Every structure is written in C-alpha cells, then in structure tokens.
JSON list of C-alpha atoms in Angstrom, two decimals:
[
{"chain": "V", "resi": 1, "resn": "MET", "atom": "CA", "xyz": [-32.38, 5.95, -26.57]},
{"chain": "V", "resi": 2, "resn": "THR", "atom": "CA", "xyz": [-33.47, 4.72, -23.25]},
{"chain": "V", "resi": 3, "resn": "ASP", "atom": "CA", "xyz": [-33.45, 6.77, -20.06]},
{"chain": "V", "resi": 4, "resn": "THR", "atom": "CA", "xyz": [-30.92, 9.60, -20.68]},
{"chain": "V", "resi": 5, "resn": "THR", "atom": "CA", "xyz": [-32.01, 11.72, -17.72]},
{"chain": "V", "resi": 6, "resn": "ASN", "atom": "CA", "xyz": [-29.45, 10.02, -15.44]},
{"chain": "V", "resi": 7, "resn": "GLN", "atom": "CA", "xyz": [-26.63, 10.61, -17.90]},
{"chain": "V", "resi": 8, "resn": "PHE", "atom": "CA", "xyz": [-26.04, 14.27, -17.04]},
{"chain": "V", "resi": 9, "resn": "LYS", "atom": "CA", "xyz": [-26.74, 14.27, -13.32]},
{"chain": "V", "resi": 10, "resn": "LYS", "atom": "CA", "xyz": [-23.99, 15.12, -10.83]},
{"chain": "V", "resi": 11, "resn": "ALA", "atom": "CA", "xyz": [-22.29, 12.21, -9.17]},
{"chain": "V", "resi": 12, "resn": "PRO", "atom": "CA", "xyz": [-22.81, 11.96, -5.42]},
{"chain": "V", "resi": 13, "resn": "LYS", "atom": "CA", "xyz": [-19.99, 13.42, -3.33]},
{"chain": "V", "resi": 14, "resn": "ARG", "atom": "CA", "xyz": [-17.49, 10.98, -1.90]},
{"chain": "V", "resi": 15, "resn": "LYS", "atom": "CA", "xyz": [-16.71, 10.76, 1.77]},
{"chain": "V", "resi": 16, "resn": "LYS", "atom": "CA", "xyz": [-13.38, 12.35, 2.65]},
{"chain": "V", "resi": 17, "resn": "GLU", "atom": "CA", "xyz": [-10.74, 9.98, 3.91]},
{"chain": "V", "resi": 18, "resn": "LYS", "atom": "CA", "xyz": [-8.77, 10.81, 7.00]},
{"chain": "V", "resi": 19, "resn": "ALA", "atom": "CA", "xyz": [-5.33, 12.19, 6.21]},
{"chain": "V", "resi": 20, "resn": "ARG", "atom": "CA", "xyz": [-2.49, 9.92, 7.17]},
{"chain": "V", "resi": 21, "resn": "SER", "atom": "CA", "xyz": [0.40, 11.33, 9.12]},
{"chain": "V", "resi": 22, "resn": "VAL", "atom": "CA", "xyz": [3.91, 10.00, 9.45]},
{"chain": "V", "resi": 23, "resn": "SER", "atom": "CA", "xyz": [6.06, 10.57, 12.48]},
{"chain": "V", "resi": 24, "resn": "VAL", "atom": "CA", "xyz": [9.71, 11.21, 11.70]},
{"chain": "V", "resi": 25, "resn": "SER", "atom": "CA", "xyz": [12.61, 11.50, 14.06]},
{"chain": "V", "resi": 26, "resn": "PRO", "atom": "CA", "xyz": [14.28, 14.92, 14.39]},
{"chain": "V", "resi": 27, "resn": "GLU", "atom": "CA", "xyz": [17.46, 13.51, 12.83]},
{"chain": "V", "resi": 28, "resn": "MET", "atom": "CA", "xyz": [15.57, 12.34, 9.74]},
{"chain": "V", "resi": 29, "resn": "ARG", "atom": "CA", "xyz": [13.76, 15.67, 9.50]},
{"chain": "V", "resi": 30, "resn": "GLN", "atom": "CA", "xyz": [17.09, 17.55, 9.60]},
{"chain": "V", "resi": 31, "resn": "ALA", "atom": "CA", "xyz": [18.63, 15.20, 7.03]},
{"chain": "V", "resi": 32, "resn": "TYR", "atom": "CA", "xyz": [15.68, 15.79, 4.69]},
{"chain": "V", "resi": 33, "resn": "ALA", "atom": "CA", "xyz": [15.95, 19.57, 5.16]},
{"chain": "V", "resi": 34, "resn": "ASP", "atom": "CA", "xyz": [19.68, 19.40, 4.34]},
{"chain": "V", "resi": 35, "resn": "LEU", "atom": "CA", "xyz": [18.94, 17.35, 1.23]},
{"chain": "V", "resi": 36, "resn": "ILE", "atom": "CA", "xyz": [16.42, 19.92, -0.01]},
{"chain": "V", "resi": 37, "resn": "LYS", "atom": "CA", "xyz": [18.86, 22.76, 0.68]},
{"chain": "V", "resi": 38, "resn": "GLN", "atom": "CA", "xyz": [21.64, 21.00, -1.27]},
{"chain": "V", "resi": 39, "resn": "ARG", "atom": "CA", "xyz": [19.30, 20.42, -4.22]},
{"chain": "V", "resi": 40, "resn": "GLU", "atom": "CA", "xyz": [18.26, 24.08, -4.26]},
{"chain": "V", "resi": 41, "resn": "GLU", "atom": "CA", "xyz": [21.90, 25.20, -4.16]},
{"chain": "V", "resi": 42, "resn": "ARG", "atom": "CA", "xyz": [22.77, 22.86, -7.05]},
{"chain": "V", "resi": 43, "resn": "GLU", "atom": "CA", "xyz": [19.84, 24.12, -9.14]},
{"chain": "V", "resi": 44, "resn": "GLU", "atom": "CA", "xyz": [20.77, 27.74, -8.42]},
{"chain": "V", "resi": 45, "resn": "TYR", "atom": "CA", "xyz": [24.39, 27.05, -9.42]},
{"chain": "V", "resi": 46, "resn": "ALA", "atom": "CA", "xyz": [23.41, 25.17, -12.58]},
{"chain": "V", "resi": 47, "resn": "GLN", "atom": "CA", "xyz": [21.09, 27.98, -13.61]},
{"chain": "V", "resi": 48, "resn": "HIS", "atom": "CA", "xyz": [24.10, 30.18, -14.46]},
{"chain": "V", "resi": 49, "resn": "LEU", "atom": "CA", "xyz": [25.93, 27.51, -16.47]},
{"chain": "V", "resi": 50, "resn": "PRO", "atom": "CA", "xyz": [25.42, 27.31, -20.24]},
{"chain": "V", "resi": 51, "resn": "ALA", "atom": "CA", "xyz": [23.28, 24.44, -21.48]},
{"chain": "V", "resi": 52, "resn": "GLU", "atom": "CA", "xyz": [25.30, 21.44, -22.71]},
{"chain": "V", "resi": 53, "resn": "GLY", "atom": "CA", "xyz": [23.31, 20.91, -25.91]},
{"chain": "V", "resi": 54, "resn": "LYS", "atom": "CA", "xyz": [23.70, 24.46, -27.24]},
{"chain": "V", "resi": 55, "resn": "ARG", "atom": "CA", "xyz": [27.42, 24.38, -28.05]}
]
C-alpha cells in the first residue's frame, strides 16, 4: 500500500457557476401557467376515478 493518506481527504470545493436566466414573453408565461393549471385539474379529476388495472 503506497500513500493512503490522500485517499480519505476532502475534495476541494468547486467554484459556483453563475445561474443562467431565461427571459420569456408575458404571453409565453401565461400559456405556461395555463398549462400547469390544466395539468393540476386533470390530476385532481383523475384522483377520484378508479384505477383501470383493478377491475
């Protein structure tokens, strides 16, 4: 066994990268909000339906 003292040392911390931001038009933002709302409504509706595989 050669030098095992380096094996259990902590790795040096990495530099944090700058977060990237995306600019979206208000129309696209509203369309995305509507899409999320529709998905939530569908999931809420489907929650009350019996599962298809349990018949």
